[in-house]
Amino acid sequence: MLGMLRLGASSGYAIKKATDVSTRFFWPTSLAQVYPELARLQQAGLVSRSEDPQGARARSAYEITEEGQVALLDWLRSALKAPMQFRDEGVLRLFLADALSGEEQLVLVRRLRERTEAAEAQMRGEILPVAEALRQSGAKFPELVAHLGADTHTYVIDWLKELEEQLLAEAPRAGSES
Amino acid sequence: MLGMLRLGASSGYAIKKATDVSTRFFWPTSLAQVYPELARLQQAGLVSRSEDPQGARARSAYEITEEGQVALLDWLRSALKAPMQFRDEGVLRLFLADALSGEEQLVLVRRLRERTEAAEAQMRGEILPVAEALRQSGAKFPELVAHLGADTHTYVIDWLKELEEQLLAEAPRAGSES
DNA sequence: TGAGCCATGTAAACGGTTACATGATTCC
DNA sequence: GGAATCATGTAACCGTTTACATGGCTCA
């Protein structure tokens, strides 16, 4: 939250929009999360709130306070305890794919690859451009992270392609219907 | 669950242990999840339960029923709707690392790499051997998935190493204290 | 004899998502 | 005029984790 404010978002709505085009793949948010959290941060003195109406439409503009700056830096400098967690039904299916026939295994791997390709395309098409724009305003890490995500996905796609070829070599008739 | 039973686990405790050395990185479980779920599956007729005491210590042995086999296959063949979700505080910190000084950025990247190396080591040291053992009993996909995970982590590690070098080149004095 | 593992469960807490509710503005 | 977007919130639900509770077995 604090980090997003720092990068230029001001309203709760804007923060949500910003995460959708930047951290979505490794730190998604929802509005139902953002608004209460902003209220908490305000009460803790880490952000300040000011009314910023657009015509008759209400809007609250938030700004990070000096205390908030300190808290953000403290967090960034602290040891990270939370282990990376990732939960993926697709990989779980692959893990259990021995229960399927050769043809079905190939279908599964293909679907997995296509899904990964879709994610990669979104990263390169939607997220990377936004991150590149942020670089103009002095932040280089969003772009680095976008590249890390996109490149890693490319790696997985290639890995899955190789697996597909391997499976095809074992059961050549499996690929004919596609 | 059903898949784990298929791979040889029988008791709830054994299922939990099995996931700890196989699907832990992409599908963790806890005992508080496993026992109620087994009860639900039993009531749904997808698994059968039989008492299998070890001396005076009670143990329940579960087996997958034919209905359970069908349900497992149906699921494996169905279209996957749940998008891959992964949530990582480490990457989030990297995304916001512009708030830090050059030295601190390097420390952060190093910590990230070390953490990734630890995960990779666990995959190669703990999970891969178990998956290789499963291959002897006819299941090849656990090993494939273990390799996918380990290789992907290796890729990320190399990526982070390059980033470290890049950061060092920009601020040469940053690496001196290590 | 004590630590650690095997074994089974329940209850409370937590983090997050979905659905609900409302209303203004903009653009086609 | 209607759809999409901007904008703010609340309430219910859901899956998961942590803590609690119990007890037998094994090995040093």
CSV table of C-alpha atoms (C1' of nucleotides) in Angstrom, one decimal:
chain,number,residue,atom,x,y,z
A,1,MET,CA,0.0,0.0,0.0
A,2,LEU,CA,2.6,2.5,1.1
A,3,GLY,CA,4.8,1.6,-1.8
A,4,MET,CA,2.0,2.2,-4.2
A,5,LEU,CA,1.3,5.6,-2.7
A,6,ARG,CA,4.9,6.3,-3.1
A,7,LEU,CA,4.7,5.4,-6.8
A,8,GLY,CA,2.1,8.0,-7.4
A,9,ALA,CA,-1.4,6.4,-6.7
A,10,SER,CA,-3.5,8.6,-4.5
A,11,SER,CA,-7.0,7.2,-4.1
A,12,GLY,CA,-7.9,3.7,-2.9
A,13,TYR,CA,-9.4,3.1,-6.3
A,14,ALA,CA,-6.2,4.2,-8.0
A,15,ILE,CA,-4.1,1.9,-5.8
A,16,LYS,CA,-6.3,-1.1,-6.8
A,17,LYS,CA,-5.9,-0.1,-10.5
A,18,ALA,CA,-2.2,0.3,-10.1
A,19,THR,CA,-1.7,-3.2,-8.6
A,20,ASP,CA,-3.8,-4.6,-11.4
A,21,VAL,CA,-1.2,-3.5,-13.9
A,22,SER,CA,1.9,-4.1,-11.9
A,23,THR,CA,2.0,-6.4,-8.9
A,24,ARG,CA,-1.1,-8.4,-10.0
A,25,PHE,CA,0.9,-11.6,-10.7
A,26,PHE,CA,2.7,-11.8,-7.4
A,27,TRP,CA,0.6,-9.5,-5.1
A,28,PRO,CA,-3.0,-9.1,-6.2
A,29,THR,CA,-5.4,-6.9,-4.2
A,30,SER,CA,-9.1,-6.3,-4.1
A,31,LEU,CA,-11.0,-3.1,-3.3
A,32,ALA,CA,-12.5,-4.8,-0.2
A,33,GLN,CA,-8.9,-5.1,1.1
A,34,VAL,CA,-7.7,-1.7,0.1
A,35,TYR,CA,-10.2,0.6,1.7
A,36,PRO,CA,-10.1,-1.0,5.2
A,37,GLU,CA,-6.4,-1.2,5.1
A,38,LEU,CA,-6.1,2.5,4.2
A,39,ALA,CA,-8.3,3.3,7.2
A,40,ARG,CA,-6.0,1.3,9.4
A,41,LEU,CA,-2.9,3.0,8.0
A,42,GLN,CA,-4.5,6.3,8.5
A,43,GLN,CA,-5.3,5.5,12.1
A,44,ALA,CA,-1.7,4.3,12.6
A,45,GLY,CA,-0.5,7.6,11.3
A,46,LEU,CA,1.3,6.1,8.3
A,47,VAL,CA,-0.8,7.9,5.8
A,48,SER,CA,-2.8,11.1,5.8
A,49,ARG,CA,-6.1,11.5,4.1
A,50,SER,CA,-7.6,14.6,2.5
A,51,GLU,CA,-10.8,15.0,0.6
A,52,ASP,CA,-10.3,15.6,-3.1
A,53,PRO,CA,-13.7,15.6,-4.7
A,54,GLN,CA,-14.0,15.4,-8.5
A,55,GLY,CA,-17.0,17.6,-9.2
A,56,ALA,CA,-19.9,16.0,-7.2
A,57,ARG,CA,-18.0,12.7,-7.0
A,58,ALA,CA,-16.3,12.2,-3.7
A,59,ARG,CA,-12.6,11.1,-3.7
A,60,SER,CA,-10.1,10.7,-0.9
A,61,ALA,CA,-6.5,11.4,-1.6
A,62,TYR,CA,-4.0,9.7,0.5
A,63,GLU,CA,-0.4,10.7,1.1
A,64,ILE,CA,2.4,8.8,2.8
A,65,THR,CA,3.5,10.5,6.0
A,66,GLU,CA,7.1,10.7,7.3
A,67,GLU,CA,6.3,7.9,9.8
A,68,GLY,CA,4.9,5.9,6.8
A,69,GLN,CA,8.2,6.5,4.9
A,70,VAL,CA,10.1,5.2,7.9
A,71,ALA,CA,7.8,2.2,8.2
A,72,LEU,CA,8.2,1.3,4.5
A,73,LEU,CA,12.0,1.5,4.7
A,74,ASP,CA,12.0,-0.5,7.9
A,75,TRP,CA,10.0,-3.2,6.2
A,76,LEU,CA,12.2,-3.2,3.1
A,77,ARG,CA,15.3,-3.6,5.2
A,78,SER,CA,14.0,-6.2,7.5
A,79,ALA,CA,14.7,-9.9,7.1
A,80,LEU,CA,12.0,-11.6,5.0
A,81,LYS,CA,10.4,-14.4,6.9
A,82,ALA,CA,7.4,-15.3,4.8
A,83,PRO,CA,8.4,-18.0,2.4
A,84,MET,CA,7.4,-17.6,-1.2
A,85,GLN,CA,4.1,-19.3,-1.6
A,86,PHE,CA,2.6,-20.4,-4.8
A,87,ARG,CA,-0.3,-22.6,-5.3
A,88,ASP,CA,-1.1,-23.9,-8.7
A,89,GLU,CA,-3.7,-26.4,-9.7
A,90,GLY,CA,-2.1,-26.8,-13.1
A,91,VAL,CA,1.2,-28.1,-11.7
A,92,LEU,CA,-0.8,-30.3,-9.3
A,93,ARG,CA,-2.6,-31.9,-12.3
A,94,LEU,CA,0.7,-32.4,-14.0
A,95,PHE,CA,2.1,-34.1,-10.9
A,96,LEU,CA,-0.8,-36.6,-11.0
A,97,ALA,CA,-0.9,-36.9,-14.8
A,98,ASP,CA,0.3,-40.6,-14.6
A,99,ALA,CA,-3.4,-41.5,-14.1
A,100,LEU,CA,-4.1,-40.3,-17.7
A,101,SER,CA,-3.5,-41.9,-21.0
A,102,GLY,CA,-0.6,-40.6,-23.2
A,103,GLU,CA,-3.0,-38.6,-25.4
A,104,GLU,CA,-4.6,-37.0,-22.4
A,105,GLN,CA,-1.3,-36.2,-20.8
A,106,LEU,CA,-0.3,-34.3,-24.0
A,107,VAL,CA,-3.6,-32.4,-23.9
A,108,LEU,CA,-2.9,-31.4,-20.3
A,109,VAL,CA,0.6,-30.3,-21.0
A,110,ARG,CA,-0.6,-28.2,-23.9
A,111,ARG,CA,-3.3,-26.5,-21.9
A,112,LEU,CA,-0.7,-25.7,-19.3
A,113,ARG,CA,1.6,-24.2,-21.9
A,114,GLU,CA,-1.2,-22.2,-23.4
A,115,ARG,CA,-2.2,-20.8,-20.0
A,116,THR,CA,1.4,-19.9,-19.3
A,117,GLU,CA,1.7,-18.2,-22.7
A,118,ALA,CA,-1.4,-16.2,-22.0
A,119,ALA,CA,0.1,-15.0,-18.7
A,120,GLU,CA,3.4,-14.2,-20.4
A,121,ALA,CA,1.6,-12.2,-23.1
A,122,GLN,CA,-0.2,-10.2,-20.4
A,123,MET,CA,3.0,-9.4,-18.7
A,124,ARG,CA,4.8,-8.3,-21.9
A,125,GLY,CA,1.7,-6.5,-23.3
A,126,GLU,CA,0.1,-4.9,-20.2
A,127,ILE,CA,2.5,-4.9,-17.3
A,128,LEU,CA,5.9,-4.2,-18.9
A,129,PRO,CA,4.8,-1.0,-20.7
A,130,VAL,CA,3.4,0.4,-17.5
A,131,ALA,CA,6.7,-0.5,-15.7
A,132,GLU,CA,8.7,1.1,-18.5
A,133,ALA,CA,6.6,4.3,-18.1
A,134,LEU,CA,7.5,4.2,-14.4
A,135,ARG,CA,11.2,4.2,-15.3
A,136,GLN,CA,10.7,7.7,-16.8
A,137,SER,CA,9.7,8.8,-13.3
A,138,GLY,CA,12.8,7.4,-11.6
A,139,ALA,CA,11.7,3.9,-10.6
A,140,LYS,CA,13.7,1.1,-12.3
A,141,PHE,CA,12.7,-1.9,-10.2
A,142,PRO,CA,9.1,-2.3,-11.5
A,143,GLU,CA,10.5,-2.8,-14.9
A,144,LEU,CA,13.1,-5.3,-13.6
A,145,VAL,CA,10.5,-7.3,-11.8
A,146,ALA,CA,8.3,-7.3,-14.9
A,147,HIS,CA,11.2,-8.7,-16.9
A,148,LEU,CA,11.9,-11.3,-14.3
A,149,GLY,CA,8.3,-12.4,-14.4
A,150,ALA,CA,8.0,-12.5,-18.2
A,151,ASP,CA,11.4,-14.2,-18.7
A,152,THR,CA,10.6,-16.8,-16.1
A,153,HIS,CA,7.4,-17.6,-17.8
A,154,THR,CA,9.2,-17.8,-21.2
A,155,TYR,CA,11.5,-20.3,-19.6
A,156,VAL,CA,8.6,-22.4,-18.3
A,157,ILE,CA,6.9,-22.3,-21.7
A,158,ASP,CA,10.1,-23.6,-23.4
A,159,TRP,CA,10.4,-26.3,-20.7
A,160,LEU,CA,6.8,-27.4,-21.4
A,161,LYS,CA,7.4,-27.4,-25.1
A,162,GLU,CA,10.3,-29.8,-24.7
A,163,LEU,CA,8.1,-32.0,-22.5
A,164,GLU,CA,5.5,-32.0,-25.3
A,165,GLU,CA,8.0,-33.1,-27.8
A,166,GLN,CA,9.2,-35.8,-25.5
A,167,LEU,CA,5.7,-37.1,-24.9
A,168,LEU,CA,5.0,-37.0,-28.6
A,169,ALA,CA,8.2,-39.0,-29.3
A,170,GLU,CA,6.9,-41.7,-26.9
A,171,ALA,CA,3.4,-41.9,-28.4
A,172,PRO,CA,3.6,-40.4,-31.9
A,173,ARG,CA,-0.1,-40.8,-32.8
A,174,ALA,CA,-1.1,-38.5,-29.9
A,175,GLY,CA,-0.5,-35.3,-31.7
A,176,SER,CA,-2.3,-36.0,-34.9
A,177,GLU,CA,-5.8,-34.7,-34.1
A,178,SER,CA,-4.6,-31.2,-33.3
B,1,MET,CA,-6.1,-36.1,-1.9
B,2,LEU,CA,-7.3,-38.7,-4.2
B,3,GLY,CA,-4.1,-38.5,-6.2
B,4,MET,CA,-2.0,-39.0,-3.1
B,5,LEU,CA,-4.0,-42.1,-2.1
B,6,ARG,CA,-3.4,-43.4,-5.7
B,7,LEU,CA,0.4,-42.9,-5.2
B,8,GLY,CA,0.4,-45.1,-2.2
B,9,ALA,CA,-0.4,-43.1,0.9
B,10,SER,CA,-3.0,-44.6,3.1
B,11,SER,CA,-3.5,-42.8,6.4
B,12,GLY,CA,-4.3,-39.1,6.7
B,13,TYR,CA,-1.0,-38.6,8.4
B,14,ALA,CA,0.8,-40.3,5.6
B,15,ILE,CA,-0.9,-38.1,3.0
B,16,LYS,CA,0.3,-35.0,4.9
B,17,LYS,CA,3.8,-36.4,5.0
B,18,ALA,CA,3.7,-37.3,1.3
B,19,THR,CA,2.7,-33.8,0.3
B,20,ASP,CA,5.5,-32.4,2.4
B,21,VAL,CA,8.0,-34.2,0.3
B,22,SER,CA,6.3,-33.8,-3.0
B,23,THR,CA,3.7,-31.1,-3.7
B,24,ARG,CA,4.8,-28.8,-0.8
B,25,PHE,CA,6.0,-26.0,-3.1
B,26,PHE,CA,2.9,-25.8,-5.3
B,27,TRP,CA,0.2,-27.4,-3.2
B,28,PRO,CA,0.9,-27.5,0.6
B,29,THR,CA,-1.5,-29.1,3.0
B,30,SER,CA,-2.0,-29.2,6.8
B,31,LEU,CA,-3.4,-32.0,8.9
B,32,ALA,CA,-6.3,-29.8,10.0
B,33,GLN,CA,-7.3,-29.8,6.3
B,34,VAL,CA,-6.6,-33.5,5.5
B,35,TYR,CA,-8.7,-35.1,8.2
B,36,PRO,CA,-12.0,-33.3,7.6
B,37,GLU,CA,-11.5,-33.6,3.8
B,38,LEU,CA,-11.0,-37.4,4.1
B,39,ALA,CA,-14.3,-37.5,6.1
B,40,ARG,CA,-16.0,-35.6,3.3
B,41,LEU,CA,-14.6,-37.8,0.6
B,42,GLN,CA,-15.7,-40.8,2.5
B,43,GLN,CA,-19.2,-39.5,2.9
B,44,ALA,CA,-19.3,-38.7,-0.8
B,45,GLY,CA,-18.3,-42.3,-1.5
B,46,LEU,CA,-15.0,-41.4,-3.2
B,47,VAL,CA,-12.8,-43.2,-0.7
B,48,SER,CA,-13.4,-46.1,1.6
B,49,ARG,CA,-12.1,-46.2,5.2
B,50,SER,CA,-10.9,-49.2,7.2
B,51,GLU,CA,-9.4,-49.4,10.6
B,52,ASP,CA,-5.8,-50.4,10.5
B,53,PRO,CA,-4.5,-50.2,14.1
B,54,GLN,CA,-0.7,-50.4,14.7
B,55,GLY,CA,-0.6,-52.2,18.0
B,56,ALA,CA,-2.6,-50.0,20.4
B,57,ARG,CA,-2.3,-47.0,18.2
B,58,ALA,CA,-5.3,-46.3,16.0
B,59,ARG,CA,-4.9,-45.8,12.3
B,60,SER,CA,-7.3,-45.4,9.5
B,61,ALA,CA,-6.4,-46.7,6.1
B,62,TYR,CA,-8.2,-45.1,3.2
B,63,GLU,CA,-8.5,-46.4,-0.3
B,64,ILE,CA,-9.8,-44.8,-3.4
B,65,THR,CA,-13.1,-46.3,-4.7
B,66,GLU,CA,-14.0,-46.7,-8.3
B,67,GLU,CA,-16.2,-43.6,-8.0
B,68,GLY,CA,-13.2,-41.8,-6.7
B,69,GLN,CA,-11.1,-43.0,-9.6
B,70,VAL,CA,-13.7,-41.6,-12.0
B,71,ALA,CA,-13.8,-38.3,-10.1
B,72,LEU,CA,-10.1,-38.0,-10.2
B,73,LEU,CA,-9.9,-38.6,-14.0
B,74,ASP,CA,-12.8,-36.3,-14.6
B,75,TRP,CA,-11.0,-33.5,-12.7
B,76,LEU,CA,-7.7,-34.2,-14.5
B,77,ARG,CA,-9.5,-34.0,-17.9
B,78,SER,CA,-11.6,-30.9,-17.1
B,79,ALA,CA,-10.6,-27.5,-18.2
B,80,LEU,CA,-8.6,-25.7,-15.6
B,81,LYS,CA,-10.2,-22.5,-14.6
B,82,ALA,CA,-8.3,-21.5,-11.4
B,83,PRO,CA,-5.5,-19.2,-12.6
B,84,MET,CA,-2.0,-19.9,-11.2
B,85,GLN,CA,-1.7,-17.8,-8.1
B,86,PHE,CA,1.5,-17.0,-6.4
B,87,ARG,CA,2.1,-14.5,-3.8
B,88,ASP,CA,5.6,-13.5,-2.9
B,89,GLU,CA,6.6,-10.8,-0.5
B,90,GLY,CA,10.2,-11.1,-1.7
B,91,VAL,CA,9.3,-10.0,-5.3
B,92,LEU,CA,7.0,-7.3,-3.9
B,93,ARG,CA,10.0,-5.9,-2.0
B,94,LEU,CA,12.1,-6.0,-5.1
B,95,PHE,CA,9.3,-4.1,-6.9
B,96,LEU,CA,9.5,-1.4,-4.4
B,97,ALA,CA,13.3,-1.4,-4.0
B,98,ASP,CA,13.7,2.0,-5.6
B,99,ALA,CA,13.1,3.5,-2.1
B,100,LEU,CA,16.3,2.0,-0.9
B,101,SER,CA,20.0,3.0,-1.4
B,102,GLY,CA,22.2,1.2,-3.8
B,103,GLU,CA,23.8,-0.8,-1.1
B,104,GLU,CA,20.6,-1.8,0.5
B,105,GLN,CA,19.2,-2.8,-2.9
B,106,LEU,CA,22.1,-5.2,-3.3
B,107,VAL,CA,21.5,-6.6,0.1
B,108,LEU,CA,17.9,-7.2,-0.8
B,109,VAL,CA,18.7,-8.9,-4.1
B,110,ARG,CA,21.2,-11.1,-2.3
B,111,ARG,CA,18.8,-12.2,0.3
B,112,LEU,CA,16.3,-13.0,-2.4
B,113,ARG,CA,18.8,-15.1,-4.2
B,114,GLU,CA,19.8,-16.9,-1.1
B,115,ARG,CA,16.3,-17.7,-0.3
B,116,THR,CA,15.7,-19.0,-3.8
B,117,GLU,CA,18.9,-21.1,-3.5
B,118,ALA,CA,17.6,-22.6,-0.3
B,119,ALA,CA,14.3,-23.6,-1.9
B,120,GLU,CA,16.1,-25.0,-4.9
B,121,ALA,CA,18.4,-27.1,-2.6
B,122,GLN,CA,15.4,-28.5,-0.9
B,123,MET,CA,13.8,-29.4,-4.2
B,124,ARG,CA,17.0,-31.2,-5.4
B,125,GLY,CA,17.9,-32.7,-2.1
B,126,GLU,CA,14.5,-33.7,-0.6
B,127,ILE,CA,11.9,-33.7,-3.2
B,128,LEU,CA,13.6,-35.0,-6.3
B,129,PRO,CA,14.9,-38.2,-4.7
B,130,VAL,CA,11.4,-39.0,-3.5
B,131,ALA,CA,10.1,-38.4,-6.9
B,132,GLU,CA,12.8,-40.6,-8.5
B,133,ALA,CA,11.7,-43.3,-6.1
B,134,LEU,CA,8.2,-43.0,-7.3
B,135,ARG,CA,9.4,-43.5,-10.9
B,136,GLN,CA,10.4,-47.1,-9.9
B,137,SER,CA,6.7,-47.7,-9.1
B,138,GLY,CA,5.5,-46.4,-12.4
B,139,ALA,CA,4.8,-42.7,-11.9
B,140,LYS,CA,7.0,-40.5,-14.0
B,141,PHE,CA,5.3,-37.1,-13.6
B,142,PRO,CA,6.3,-36.4,-10.0
B,143,GLU,CA,9.9,-36.5,-11.1
B,144,LEU,CA,9.1,-34.3,-14.1
B,145,VAL,CA,7.4,-31.7,-11.9
B,146,ALA,CA,10.3,-31.8,-9.4
B,147,HIS,CA,12.7,-31.1,-12.3
B,148,LEU,CA,10.4,-28.3,-13.6
B,149,GLY,CA,10.4,-26.6,-10.1
B,150,ALA,CA,14.1,-27.0,-9.5
B,151,ASP,CA,15.1,-25.9,-13.0
B,152,THR,CA,12.9,-22.8,-12.8
B,153,HIS,CA,14.4,-21.9,-9.5
B,154,THR,CA,17.9,-22.3,-11.0
B,155,TYR,CA,16.8,-20.0,-13.8
B,156,VAL,CA,15.6,-17.3,-11.3
B,157,ILE,CA,18.9,-17.7,-9.3
B,158,ASP,CA,20.9,-17.0,-12.4
B,159,TRP,CA,18.7,-14.1,-13.2
B,160,LEU,CA,19.2,-12.6,-9.8
B,161,LYS,CA,23.0,-13.1,-10.0
B,162,GLU,CA,23.0,-11.1,-13.2
B,163,LEU,CA,21.0,-8.4,-11.5
B,164,GLU,CA,23.5,-8.4,-8.7
B,165,GLU,CA,26.4,-7.9,-11.1
B,166,GLN,CA,24.5,-5.1,-12.8
B,167,LEU,CA,23.9,-3.3,-9.5
B,168,LEU,CA,27.5,-3.8,-8.5
B,169,ALA,CA,28.7,-2.3,-11.7
B,170,GLU,CA,26.6,0.8,-11.0
B,171,ALA,CA,27.7,1.3,-7.4
B,172,PRO,CA,31.1,-0.6,-7.0
B,173,ARG,CA,31.6,0.1,-3.4
B,174,ALA,CA,28.4,-1.7,-2.4
B,175,GLY,CA,29.8,-5.2,-2.4
B,176,SER,CA,32.9,-4.6,-0.3
B,177,GLU,CA,31.5,-5.4,3.1
B,178,SER,CA,30.4,-8.9,2.2
C,1,DT,C1',13.1,-41.2,30.8
C,2,DG,C1',12.7,-37.9,27.6
C,3,DA,C1',12.7,-36.4,22.8
C,4,DG,C1',10.7,-37.1,18.6
C,5,DC,C1',7.7,-39.1,15.7
C,6,DC,C1',3.2,-41.5,14.6
C,7,DA,C1',-1.7,-40.6,14.6
C,8,DT,C1',-6.3,-38.2,14.9
C,9,DG,C1',-9.0,-34.9,15.5
C,10,DT,C1',-11.4,-29.9,17.0
C,11,DA,C1',-11.7,-24.8,17.6
C,12,DA,C1',-10.4,-20.3,16.9
C,13,DA,C1',-8.4,-17.0,14.2
C,14,DC,C1',-6.9,-15.0,9.9
C,15,DG,C1',-6.5,-13.3,5.2
C,16,DG,C1',-8.7,-12.9,1.2
C,17,DT,C1',-12.6,-13.0,-2.3
C,18,DT,C1',-17.3,-12.4,-3.8
C,19,DA,C1',-21.4,-10.2,-3.5
C,20,DC,C1',-24.0,-6.4,-2.1
C,21,DA,C1',-25.1,-1.5,-2.1
C,22,DT,C1',-24.8,3.2,-3.9
C,23,DG,C1',-24.0,6.9,-6.9
C,24,DA,C1',-21.4,10.2,-10.2
C,25,DT,C1',-19.0,10.9,-14.6
C,26,DT,C1',-17.6,10.0,-19.3
C,27,DC,C1',-17.9,8.4,-23.8
C,28,DC,C1',-20.2,6.1,-27.6
D,1,DG,C1',-29.8,6.5,-23.3
D,2,DG,C1',-26.8,3.0,-21.9
D,3,DA,C1',-22.4,1.0,-21.0
D,4,DA,C1',-18.1,1.4,-19.0
D,5,DT,C1',-15.5,3.5,-15.6
D,6,DC,C1',-14.6,6.2,-11.4
D,7,DA,C1',-15.3,6.0,-6.5
D,8,DT,C1',-16.2,4.2,-1.7
D,9,DG,C1',-17.5,1.3,1.3
D,10,DT,C1',-19.8,-3.2,4.1
D,11,DA,C1',-21.2,-8.1,4.9
D,12,DA,C1',-21.0,-12.7,4.1
D,13,DC,C1',-18.4,-16.4,3.0
D,14,DC,C1',-14.5,-19.6,2.3
D,15,DG,C1',-10.1,-21.9,2.5
D,16,DT,C1',-6.2,-22.3,5.2
D,17,DT,C1',-3.3,-21.9,9.3
D,18,DT,C1',-2.3,-22.0,14.1
D,19,DA,C1',-3.3,-23.6,18.4
D,20,DC,C1',-5.2,-26.8,21.3
D,21,DA,C1',-5.9,-31.6,23.0
D,22,DT,C1',-4.8,-36.4,23.4
D,23,DG,C1',-2.2,-40.5,23.4
D,24,DG,C1',0.9,-44.5,21.7
D,25,DC,C1',5.3,-46.0,19.9
D,26,DT,C1',10.5,-45.9,19.2
D,27,DC,C1',15.0,-45.1,20.0
D,28,DA,C1',19.0,-43.0,22.3
